[in-house]
Structures are given as C-alpha cells and as structure tokens.
Amino acid sequence: MSQDKSSVSLRPLTPQTGAEVEGIDLSQNLTTKQLDEVQRAFLDRHVLVFRDQQISRDQHKSFGRHFGALHVHPAKKTLGLGGDPEIFDVKANEKTKFANGAMWHADLTCEEIPPLGSMLLMKQMPDVGGDTLFANMHLAFEVLSEPMKEMLRRLTAVHDGLQDLRNYGIRPSADIDYPRSEHPVVVNHPQTGRELLFVNPAFTSHIKDMSKRESDGLLRLLFDHVAMDPRLHCRVRWAPDTLVFWDNRSCQHFAVGDYHPEVRAAERVSIQDKARPSANLSP
Ligand code: SIN
C-alpha cells in the first residue's frame, strides 16, 4: 500500500551534518516523492536517522535497492563468512575483543568501488553506550589551509583490506585475494561534485610516491584532524529499530566500543557505488 503524499521532515543533528527523518514508515511502499526527498536529504545531510522502523530483512534490503544494487562484503566472498550475502551482521558480546567499526573509517575503501552508503538497522543495544560518531569529510577538507589542500589534491593513497582485518586479529592465509586499491586523497562526490577528504585509519596504509616517514606523518596529521575537530562530528544514539543511512563518501564513522561485556547487534545493508572514487583535477 502506498503511503500518503505528505513530505518527510528533517531535524538536523548539527548545523552541517546528520538529520533525524520524520514522517516515513519503511515497512510501507515509498512514493517517488518520498524517495526523492530521502535522496536529497542524503546528499545534503550525509547521515539520516529513521526511528522506530519495524522492518523485515527483505524490507531492509528493498529500501537499500532503491539507491542501487546491494553490495556483498568481501569477507563473504573470500573468507567464507556465512549468512545472507547482502546483510552484514555487526555484533559484539562478552567475547568480543575489538568491536566492529570501533575506529574512524569509511566502509571498505579497500575496494576498487567502495559502497556508496550503508543502512544499519539496530536490533539489540546495551543499556547505555554503543553510540556511533560520524565525521563530515567535506568539512574536514574545507577547513584545511589552501596550501595543504593544494598538496593533497595531487596525492594518491593505497587502501589495504588486510590492514583492516589485522585490527580484528584476522590474518588470512597468503593465497587469499583480499581487496587493495588506490584512490585519490581528495575526491569529488559523484553526485554533488563537492570535494572531500578520502583517507581513513582503518584502510589507508600509505600515500604513494612519498617516503614512509612523509606518508606516516601526513596520514597521522589527517587522521588526527578528523578525530579531534568536534565541528566535523555528529553523534547518533541508537535504540532497537533505529535505521541509519549514511553516505560512505561524505562521512566516516566510529562505533564507540564502550559497552563491553554487553551485547550490541545490528544488520547492515550496503549499496554498491557505480564508479571508482575520482577527482576532477584542474590542469
Ligand atoms: C560499521 O562500521 O559499519 C558499524 C557501525 C556501527 O556499528 O555503529
């Protein structure tokens, strides 16, 4: 059944980043108008929070498919991680040493074409804690000095999936082919054209054509810049049935692992982007 034609409304989380979305029930068929409004809000706010969404796994995937083909996590393709290929379980309990996503990152930037966004649906939360922070990567770039921006626009970085797996204590055997890719350090958002900083500490191993000392020093500066400037951040406090849809180009996220030994469980659907991250370099 189609929902009525009333508009979705947005309550911003910060002046530049994130919004709570009201007036939409994801268990119902969405109208073209509603989908257009969600798409506009996604490009404008980068992080959309939908509360009280009691939806099935199929409804979750259908919502994702409105924005593109669904992405399959490389661990499902190459490491034999089971379950539905299009749903990635994000779960931590008393046995977890390092909770999924508990450091600044964008999802799977090791891939040639990383996901354009992810939709995480919360299933179980600790009594307190387990929030997720988001950092606006357009702003992260824009507040840098002009000479720094000029240098960064000319650089390419390597993003290595094995580096991320090591954070979780996973060391696949040498014959496993896990993604590793090169991307510009500054890319233009494929829909808005806006520049954004595209390096993150989970996946970015080094900057090409620099010495190790230069690359480590520059990446440390950029990672600290993203982590330490609260103007870039918004914070989502979850409840079961909250769904958050984030733009994986425009923002990074950090799932705060402060609730051990309690359980936190969620299901993630990610959406495949159409092209490699790229930069419109002026000559
Ligand atoms: C993720 O990194 O995709 C998970 C984020 C979260 O659990 O809040």
mmCIF file of C-alpha atoms and ligand atoms in Angstrom:
data_model
loop_
_atom_site.group_PDB
_atom_site.id
_atom_site.type_symbol
_atom_site.label_atom_id
_atom_site.label_comp_id
_atom_site.label_asym_id
_atom_site.label_seq_id
_atom_site.Cartn_x
_atom_site.Cartn_y
_atom_site.Cartn_z
ATOM 1 C CA MET A 1 0.000 0.000 0.000
ATOM 2 C CA SER A 2 1.298 3.465 -0.881
ATOM 3 C CA GLN A 3 1.786 6.000 1.894
ATOM 4 C CA ASP A 4 0.145 9.407 1.738
ATOM 5 C CA LYS A 5 1.937 12.159 -0.156
ATOM 6 C CA SER A 6 2.988 14.177 2.902
ATOM 7 C CA SER A 7 6.632 15.221 2.915
ATOM 8 C CA VAL A 8 9.280 13.750 5.106
ATOM 9 C CA SER A 9 10.620 16.244 7.622
ATOM 10 C CA LEU A 10 14.174 16.653 8.862
ATOM 11 C CA ARG A 11 15.531 17.583 12.280
ATOM 12 C CA PRO A 12 19.233 18.433 11.885
ATOM 13 C CA LEU A 13 21.704 16.856 14.330
ATOM 14 C CA THR A 14 24.296 19.616 13.824
ATOM 15 C CA PRO A 15 24.323 22.661 11.515
ATOM 16 C CA GLN A 16 26.151 20.745 8.758
ATOM 17 C CA THR A 17 25.792 17.028 9.384
ATOM 18 C CA GLY A 18 23.083 14.468 10.092
ATOM 19 C CA ALA A 19 19.324 14.621 10.476
ATOM 20 C CA GLU A 20 16.535 12.721 12.147
ATOM 21 C CA VAL A 21 13.985 11.911 9.445
ATOM 22 C CA GLU A 22 10.327 12.009 10.427
ATOM 23 C CA GLY A 23 7.132 11.098 8.587
ATOM 24 C CA ILE A 24 8.282 7.938 6.848
ATOM 25 C CA ASP A 25 7.435 4.297 7.551
ATOM 26 C CA LEU A 26 9.915 1.972 5.847
ATOM 27 C CA SER A 27 7.588 -1.021 6.207
ATOM 28 C CA GLN A 28 5.264 0.581 3.618
ATOM 29 C CA ASN A 29 5.790 1.156 -0.114
ATOM 30 C CA LEU A 30 7.502 4.503 -0.541
ATOM 31 C CA THR A 31 6.281 7.031 -3.090
ATOM 32 C CA THR A 32 8.623 8.507 -5.698
ATOM 33 C CA LYS A 33 8.256 11.840 -3.923
ATOM 34 C CA GLN A 34 9.346 10.336 -0.607
ATOM 35 C CA LEU A 35 12.310 8.564 -2.217
ATOM 36 C CA ASP A 36 13.373 11.791 -3.951
ATOM 37 C CA GLU A 37 13.185 13.613 -0.635
ATOM 38 C CA VAL A 38 15.257 10.950 1.098
ATOM 39 C CA GLN A 39 17.825 11.086 -1.722
ATOM 40 C CA ARG A 40 18.042 14.906 -1.458
ATOM 41 C CA ALA A 41 18.386 14.739 2.323
ATOM 42 C CA PHE A 42 21.067 12.030 1.987
ATOM 43 C CA LEU A 43 23.180 14.252 -0.281
ATOM 44 C CA ASP A 44 22.625 17.306 1.879
ATOM 45 C CA ARG A 45 22.905 15.881 5.437
ATOM 46 C CA HIS A 46 25.052 12.716 4.776
ATOM 47 C CA VAL A 47 23.640 10.819 7.805
ATOM 48 C CA LEU A 48 19.907 10.084 8.073
ATOM 49 C CA VAL A 49 18.344 8.613 11.216
ATOM 50 C CA PHE A 50 14.998 6.804 10.928
ATOM 51 C CA ARG A 51 13.425 5.862 14.289
ATOM 52 C CA ASP A 52 11.017 3.031 15.194
ATOM 53 C CA GLN A 53 11.296 1.113 11.933
ATOM 54 C CA GLN A 54 9.978 -2.397 12.461
ATOM 55 C CA ILE A 55 11.029 -3.911 9.163
ATOM 56 C CA SER A 56 11.966 -7.384 7.984
ATOM 57 C CA ARG A 57 15.311 -8.277 6.416
ATOM 58 C CA ASP A 58 13.618 -8.214 2.989
ATOM 59 C CA GLN A 59 12.157 -4.754 3.625
ATOM 60 C CA HIS A 60 15.599 -3.554 4.749
ATOM 61 C CA LYS A 61 17.124 -4.849 1.504
ATOM 62 C CA SER A 62 14.291 -3.387 -0.601
ATOM 63 C CA PHE A 63 14.889 0.052 0.923
ATOM 64 C CA GLY A 64 18.579 -0.295 0.028
ATOM 65 C CA ARG A 65 17.796 -1.320 -3.560
ATOM 66 C CA HIS A 66 16.022 1.991 -4.159
ATOM 67 C CA PHE A 67 19.503 3.562 -4.168
ATOM 68 C CA GLY A 68 21.462 0.955 -6.141
ATOM 69 C CA ALA A 69 22.499 -2.686 -6.300
ATOM 70 C CA LEU A 70 23.316 -4.253 -2.944
ATOM 71 C CA HIS A 71 26.944 -4.736 -2.025
ATOM 72 C CA VAL A 72 28.437 -8.037 -0.857
ATOM 73 C CA HIS A 73 31.141 -7.787 1.824
ATOM 74 C CA PRO A 74 34.499 -9.211 0.607
ATOM 75 C CA ALA A 75 34.701 -11.368 3.750
ATOM 76 C CA LYS A 76 31.594 -13.162 2.464
ATOM 77 C CA LYS A 77 33.227 -13.668 -0.941
ATOM 78 C CA THR A 78 36.716 -14.734 0.110
ATOM 79 C CA LEU A 79 36.778 -15.641 3.822
ATOM 80 C CA GLY A 80 33.701 -17.856 3.823
ATOM 81 C CA LEU A 81 31.713 -15.645 6.218
ATOM 82 C CA GLY A 82 28.241 -17.202 6.064
ATOM 83 C CA GLY A 83 24.682 -15.919 6.133
ATOM 84 C CA ASP A 84 22.793 -13.735 3.688
ATOM 85 C CA PRO A 85 25.396 -12.309 1.261
ATOM 86 C CA GLU A 86 23.612 -8.940 1.222
ATOM 87 C CA ILE A 87 23.371 -8.485 5.006
ATOM 88 C CA PHE A 88 26.460 -7.977 7.145
ATOM 89 C CA ASP A 89 25.915 -8.731 10.834
ATOM 90 C CA VAL A 90 27.528 -6.226 13.190
ATOM 91 C CA LYS A 91 27.597 -7.911 16.567
ATOM 92 C CA ALA A 92 29.615 -7.588 19.771
ATOM 93 C CA ASN A 93 29.251 -9.534 23.011
ATOM 94 C CA GLU A 94 31.281 -10.502 26.079
ATOM 95 C CA LYS A 95 33.779 -12.450 23.908
ATOM 96 C CA THR A 96 34.484 -9.559 21.518
ATOM 97 C CA LYS A 97 37.987 -8.099 21.787
ATOM 98 C CA PHE A 98 37.569 -5.341 19.182
ATOM 99 C CA ALA A 99 34.006 -4.341 18.276
ATOM 100 C CA ASN A 100 33.214 -3.923 14.587
ATOM 101 C CA GLY A 101 33.847 -0.376 13.399
ATOM 102 C CA ALA A 102 35.390 0.840 16.667
ATOM 103 C CA MET A 103 37.783 3.232 14.936
ATOM 104 C CA TRP A 104 37.368 6.023 12.382
ATOM 105 C CA HIS A 105 36.707 4.566 8.952
ATOM 106 C CA ALA A 106 34.587 4.587 5.845
ATOM 107 C CA ASP A 107 33.343 1.146 4.865
ATOM 108 C CA LEU A 108 35.594 -0.959 2.616
ATOM 109 C CA THR A 109 37.615 1.761 0.924
ATOM 110 C CA CYS A 110 39.999 -1.096 0.048
ATOM 111 C CA GLU A 111 37.644 -1.966 -2.801
ATOM 112 C CA GLU A 112 38.032 -0.529 -6.288
ATOM 113 C CA ILE A 113 34.475 0.743 -5.982
ATOM 114 C CA PRO A 114 33.603 1.096 -2.299
ATOM 115 C CA PRO A 115 29.920 1.174 -1.242
ATOM 116 C CA LEU A 116 28.139 4.499 -1.770
ATOM 117 C CA GLY A 117 26.433 4.131 1.563
ATOM 118 C CA SER A 118 25.246 1.775 4.246
ATOM 119 C CA MET A 119 21.993 1.284 6.145
ATOM 120 C CA LEU A 120 22.479 -0.101 9.637
ATOM 121 C CA LEU A 121 19.386 -1.384 11.438
ATOM 122 C CA MET A 122 19.840 -1.748 15.194
ATOM 123 C CA LYS A 123 18.470 -4.924 16.751
ATOM 124 C CA GLN A 124 19.873 -5.014 20.290
ATOM 125 C CA MET A 125 21.515 -2.300 22.379
ATOM 126 C CA PRO A 126 23.370 -2.186 25.698
ATOM 127 C CA ASP A 127 21.630 -0.220 28.493
ATOM 128 C CA VAL A 128 23.904 2.711 27.810
ATOM 129 C CA GLY A 129 26.711 3.395 25.317
ATOM 130 C CA GLY A 130 27.292 1.967 21.846
ATOM 131 C CA ASP A 131 26.690 5.314 20.080
ATOM 132 C CA THR A 132 28.122 5.960 16.622
ATOM 133 C CA LEU A 133 30.034 9.127 15.720
ATOM 134 C CA PHE A 134 30.102 10.459 12.166
ATOM 135 C CA ALA A 135 32.618 12.936 10.724
ATOM 136 C CA ASN A 136 31.828 15.144 7.736
ATOM 137 C CA MET A 137 34.636 14.648 5.201
ATOM 138 C CA HIS A 138 33.635 17.624 3.035
ATOM 139 C CA LEU A 139 34.080 19.907 6.023
ATOM 140 C CA ALA A 140 37.258 18.063 7.033
ATOM 141 C CA PHE A 141 38.746 19.090 3.698
ATOM 142 C CA GLU A 142 37.249 22.572 3.522
ATOM 143 C CA VAL A 143 38.661 23.772 6.863
ATOM 144 C CA LEU A 144 42.251 22.949 5.845
ATOM 145 C CA SER A 145 44.592 25.713 4.634
ATOM 146 C CA GLU A 146 44.863 26.415 0.897
ATOM 147 C CA PRO A 147 48.491 25.200 0.618
ATOM 148 C CA MET A 148 47.554 21.933 2.346
ATOM 149 C CA LYS A 149 44.504 21.468 0.075
ATOM 150 C CA GLU A 150 46.658 22.128 -2.983
ATOM 151 C CA MET A 151 49.173 19.447 -1.973
ATOM 152 C CA LEU A 152 46.508 16.862 -1.018
ATOM 153 C CA ARG A 153 44.707 17.263 -4.364
ATOM 154 C CA ARG A 154 47.808 15.866 -6.111
ATOM 155 C CA LEU A 155 48.186 12.722 -3.975
ATOM 156 C CA THR A 156 47.037 9.120 -4.287
ATOM 157 C CA ALA A 157 46.659 6.728 -1.349
ATOM 158 C CA VAL A 158 46.689 2.944 -1.041
ATOM 159 C CA HIS A 159 43.785 1.327 0.876
ATOM 160 C CA ASP A 160 44.526 -2.193 2.099
ATOM 161 C CA GLY A 161 41.802 -4.562 3.312
ATOM 162 C CA LEU A 162 44.325 -6.770 5.113
ATOM 163 C CA GLN A 163 45.329 -3.828 7.319
ATOM 164 C CA ASP A 164 41.704 -3.555 8.450
ATOM 165 C CA LEU A 165 41.401 -7.313 9.077
ATOM 166 C CA ARG A 166 44.512 -7.186 11.287
ATOM 167 C CA ASN A 167 42.633 -4.733 13.589
ATOM 168 C CA TYR A 168 40.288 -7.645 14.340
ATOM 169 C CA GLY A 169 43.120 -10.141 14.752
ATOM 170 C CA ILE A 170 42.308 -11.800 11.402
ATOM 171 C CA ARG A 171 45.283 -12.880 9.298
ATOM 172 C CA PRO A 172 44.088 -14.759 6.216
ATOM 173 C CA SER A 173 46.447 -17.223 4.550
ATOM 174 C CA ALA A 174 48.701 -15.854 1.811
ATOM 175 C CA ASP A 175 46.624 -17.348 -1.017
ATOM 176 C CA ILE A 176 43.524 -15.306 -0.068
ATOM 177 C CA ASP A 177 42.898 -12.494 -2.507
ATOM 178 C CA TYR A 178 41.587 -9.599 -0.375
ATOM 179 C CA PRO A 179 40.914 -6.144 -1.876
ATOM 180 C CA ARG A 180 43.573 -3.453 -2.007
ATOM 181 C CA SER A 181 43.062 -0.314 -4.138
ATOM 182 C CA GLU A 182 44.412 3.125 -4.929
ATOM 183 C CA HIS A 183 42.232 6.238 -4.641
ATOM 184 C CA PRO A 184 42.885 9.985 -4.842
ATOM 185 C CA VAL A 185 43.373 11.554 -1.394
ATOM 186 C CA VAL A 186 40.794 14.195 -2.348
ATOM 187 C CA VAL A 187 37.837 13.047 -4.401
ATOM 188 C CA ASN A 188 34.788 14.790 -5.775
ATOM 189 C CA HIS A 189 31.443 13.460 -4.639
ATOM 190 C CA PRO A 190 29.942 11.756 -7.719
ATOM 191 C CA GLN A 191 26.506 13.395 -7.276
ATOM 192 C CA THR A 192 27.268 16.826 -5.813
ATOM 193 C CA GLY A 193 30.803 17.376 -7.137
ATOM 194 C CA ARG A 194 31.825 18.641 -3.688
ATOM 195 C CA GLU A 195 35.415 17.828 -2.673
ATOM 196 C CA LEU A 196 36.036 15.510 0.268
ATOM 197 C CA LEU A 197 38.986 14.006 2.102
ATOM 198 C CA PHE A 198 39.212 10.298 1.307
ATOM 199 C CA VAL A 199 41.706 8.655 3.687
ATOM 200 C CA ASN A 200 40.913 6.762 6.881
ATOM 201 C CA PRO A 201 42.990 4.960 9.530
ATOM 202 C CA ALA A 202 41.281 1.578 9.142
ATOM 203 C CA PHE A 203 42.160 1.051 5.477
ATOM 204 C CA THR A 204 44.631 3.675 4.243
ATOM 205 C CA SER A 205 48.113 2.151 4.512
ATOM 206 C CA HIS A 206 50.224 4.818 2.815
ATOM 207 C CA ILE A 207 50.441 7.635 0.321
ATOM 208 C CA LYS A 208 52.078 6.784 -2.960
ATOM 209 C CA ASP A 209 55.364 8.372 -4.073
ATOM 210 C CA MET A 210 56.248 9.554 -0.566
ATOM 211 C CA SER A 211 58.827 8.191 1.834
ATOM 212 C CA LYS A 212 57.449 6.150 4.738
ATOM 213 C CA ARG A 213 58.274 8.977 7.118
ATOM 214 C CA GLU A 214 56.452 11.564 4.977
ATOM 215 C CA SER A 215 53.459 9.310 4.377
ATOM 216 C CA ASP A 216 53.114 8.244 8.046
ATOM 217 C CA GLY A 217 53.463 11.863 9.220
ATOM 218 C CA LEU A 218 50.925 13.251 6.765
ATOM 219 C CA LEU A 219 48.381 10.486 7.389
ATOM 220 C CA ARG A 220 48.743 10.902 11.165
ATOM 221 C CA LEU A 221 48.054 14.637 10.776
ATOM 222 C CA LEU A 222 44.945 13.983 8.643
ATOM 223 C CA PHE A 223 43.614 11.203 10.892
ATOM 224 C CA ASP A 224 44.075 13.385 13.999
ATOM 225 C CA HIS A 225 42.407 16.300 12.218
ATOM 226 C CA VAL A 226 39.290 14.165 11.544
ATOM 227 C CA ALA A 227 39.274 12.642 15.033
ATOM 228 C CA MET A 228 39.932 15.801 17.029
ATOM 229 C CA ASP A 229 37.816 18.568 15.476
ATOM 230 C CA PRO A 230 34.312 18.331 17.002
ATOM 231 C CA ARG A 231 32.924 20.746 14.383
ATOM 232 C CA LEU A 232 33.112 17.827 11.936
ATOM 233 C CA HIS A 233 31.144 15.397 14.092
ATOM 234 C CA CYS A 234 27.614 14.333 14.859
ATOM 235 C CA ARG A 235 26.634 11.565 17.251
ATOM 236 C CA VAL A 236 23.831 9.044 16.877
ATOM 237 C CA ARG A 237 22.285 7.488 19.984
ATOM 238 C CA TRP A 238 20.631 4.252 18.936
ATOM 239 C CA ALA A 239 17.616 2.280 20.084
ATOM 240 C CA PRO A 240 16.408 -1.041 18.698
ATOM 241 C CA ASP A 241 14.612 -0.426 15.345
ATOM 242 C CA THR A 242 16.623 2.703 14.571
ATOM 243 C CA LEU A 243 17.945 2.614 10.998
ATOM 244 C CA VAL A 244 20.774 4.950 9.977
ATOM 245 C CA PHE A 245 21.599 5.536 6.303
ATOM 246 C CA TRP A 246 24.991 7.189 5.816
ATOM 247 C CA ASP A 247 26.877 8.406 2.771
ATOM 248 C CA ASN A 248 30.127 6.440 2.741
ATOM 249 C CA ARG A 249 31.864 9.076 0.576
ATOM 250 C CA SER A 250 30.790 12.164 2.559
ATOM 251 C CA CYS A 251 31.467 10.836 6.030
ATOM 252 C CA GLN A 252 33.475 8.467 8.158
ATOM 253 C CA HIS A 253 32.097 6.787 11.254
ATOM 254 C CA PHE A 254 33.281 5.400 14.593
ATOM 255 C CA ALA A 255 31.195 2.868 16.528
ATOM 256 C CA VAL A 256 32.088 3.571 20.155
ATOM 257 C CA GLY A 257 33.047 0.276 21.816
ATOM 258 C CA ASP A 258 32.329 1.394 25.405
ATOM 259 C CA TYR A 259 29.748 -1.238 26.451
ATOM 260 C CA HIS A 260 31.747 -4.453 26.872
ATOM 261 C CA PRO A 261 30.666 -7.098 28.037
ATOM 262 C CA GLU A 262 27.092 -6.203 26.976
ATOM 263 C CA VAL A 263 25.597 -7.190 23.623
ATOM 264 C CA ARG A 264 25.087 -4.807 20.718
ATOM 265 C CA ALA A 265 23.709 -6.287 17.473
ATOM 266 C CA ALA A 266 22.742 -4.738 14.159
ATOM 267 C CA GLU A 267 22.280 -5.660 10.498
ATOM 268 C CA ARG A 268 23.965 -3.698 7.727
ATOM 269 C CA VAL A 269 22.918 -3.424 4.108
ATOM 270 C CA SER A 270 25.421 -1.568 1.905
ATOM 271 C CA ILE A 271 24.818 -0.163 -1.541
ATOM 272 C CA GLN A 272 27.245 -0.544 -4.403
ATOM 273 C CA ASP A 273 28.505 2.699 -5.968
ATOM 274 C CA LYS A 274 28.687 2.941 -9.767
ATOM 275 C CA ALA A 275 32.240 4.154 -10.370
ATOM 276 C CA ARG A 276 35.639 4.414 -8.703
ATOM 277 C CA PRO A 277 36.201 7.449 -6.458
ATOM 278 C CA SER A 278 37.717 10.135 -8.662
ATOM 279 C CA ALA A 279 38.978 13.694 -8.633
ATOM 280 C CA ASN A 280 38.229 16.457 -11.126
ATOM 281 C CA LEU A 281 41.757 17.783 -11.159
ATOM 282 C CA SER A 282 42.176 21.124 -12.842
ATOM 283 C CA PRO A 283 45.113 21.027 -15.318
HETATM 284 C C1 SIN B 1 30.063 -0.105 10.794
HETATM 285 O O1 SIN B 1 31.215 0.237 10.929
HETATM 286 O O2 SIN B 1 29.560 -0.226 9.691
HETATM 287 C C2 SIN B 1 29.218 -0.343 12.011
HETATM 288 C C3 SIN B 1 28.805 0.932 12.638
HETATM 289 C C4 SIN B 1 28.125 0.720 13.941
HETATM 290 O O3 SIN B 1 28.088 -0.418 14.430
HETATM 291 O O4 SIN B 1 27.599 1.677 14.502
#
